[in-house]
Amino acid sequence: MPKSIHELVDLMRLEEIEFGLYRGRNPQSGLQRVFGGQVLAQALAAAYRTVPLERRVHSLHAYFLRPGQYDAPLIYYVSQERDGRTFTTRSVTARQHGKQVFRLSASFKIPEQGLEHQDSLPPDIPGPDECPRLDGGPETERVYRRLGLPFLDVDAEWGVLDIRWVGEAQEHAAHPSAQRFWYRTNGRIPDVGTDPVVNQRLHDCILAYLSDVSLLTTTLVTHGLSFSPELLAVSLDHSTWFHRPFRVDDWMLFEQVSPSASMAVGLALGRVFQNGELVSTQAQEGLLRKA
């Protein structure tokens, strides 16, 4: 995984082979397959390269078709589905070794005024300074292992992120599996220019990257399980809705619940809050199969 803010930002800078065709590089990693959040983020970055500057993503929906490998770059092909007066639609396929590994559809729109309401920030949530940072100590070892990494390797893989564990939200009586985290990048994201709309694009891509860090692990909370060789846990599909502007280098509360697991498939839902505002909603399904 990227070891610095520079490396993380650089992952979003795709090489243009020609308009609509882009090459994304991979970082060095001890993971067995390419991190799904990386493919999500790079696919969104590829789509953004073909979208008018004044339009921002409001939703994306993706399917993980095959695991990506770290031994070769990913090639992203963007199909320009529609360019309307308000909305722009793009489809992105990612290929590697001659096979399609990922497919994404995303919709973008111009800003406009309209109706406003939102869910409230959950009450009595401790702030990030009151929560343990996932950088060592026996009190967070179980969380590390649930994230699917050996305890001593978490800093090496996720050092670019500052993650604080709020805890398992047991008060969600309607949800047997729930957990909360504070996230931010471990350093300031540099602006790419003076236009806030253009700068927001980079933060949107990095949020897509973050959305795959812990969402699927929520399906394991009530079972006391972690990602391991004894449990095949693979992302199948993913959706993110972008509601309001945000910065990924400021604290964001990720509230995640899993309403159901059945037929070896688990569903997780997430809400992302920043400064009291609901900025994003997420959903992900994954295969959960015991060896």
C-alpha angles and dihedrals in degrees: 000000000000112000098201143026088255091056092046093051090044090058088064092053103088125194111245111226089176133327107303094013120090140170121219122198127218127230123228110272143165091220118111095228136023112282109256093224089061092056091046092050095046092047090053090047089052092050091048090057088067099041126093110261096243093060124088130196114258099173143009132186123192144178125208104216104172134002114265119230128222094224096080139029122259119244117215122201117193120205115201100222101171142353111192134167091268108008135052122193126199135180120203128193123191119208133188130175089002095302133104109246102170142018129196136182118195135179126207131190143182117256115262140161120259146130115333133204136128145179114267125247108265111261126250096019111159114236122249092260088059094052128079116258114232095242104105145315132104093263091072101033091098090054092050092053092048088056086060102247132113109260096247094046099057095091090047092052101036103026091120088066131066105214123183120189113223093181143247108315097228091166089076094096091175092056121058091195122046140142140168134214138178112223137186135146114267092245142012120298107230117235114246093210145330096283109096091203091058092045090051090060092067091050090049090054093048091049087055086053092050093046091075098050100088110351097100092043087068088075089064100052099090091044095053090232134137135198104277142139087272092059124053105209115172131165112244105176139354139195131188129184119199112210108167139006117276143163120236091208091065122072116281125186113223110200110188132183135175111213095182148010119184141141089023091299125110127199123208129185126196139192122197120206129187125180090349094307127114102235103169144009123205140189132187138176124201140182111250110189126161116222 
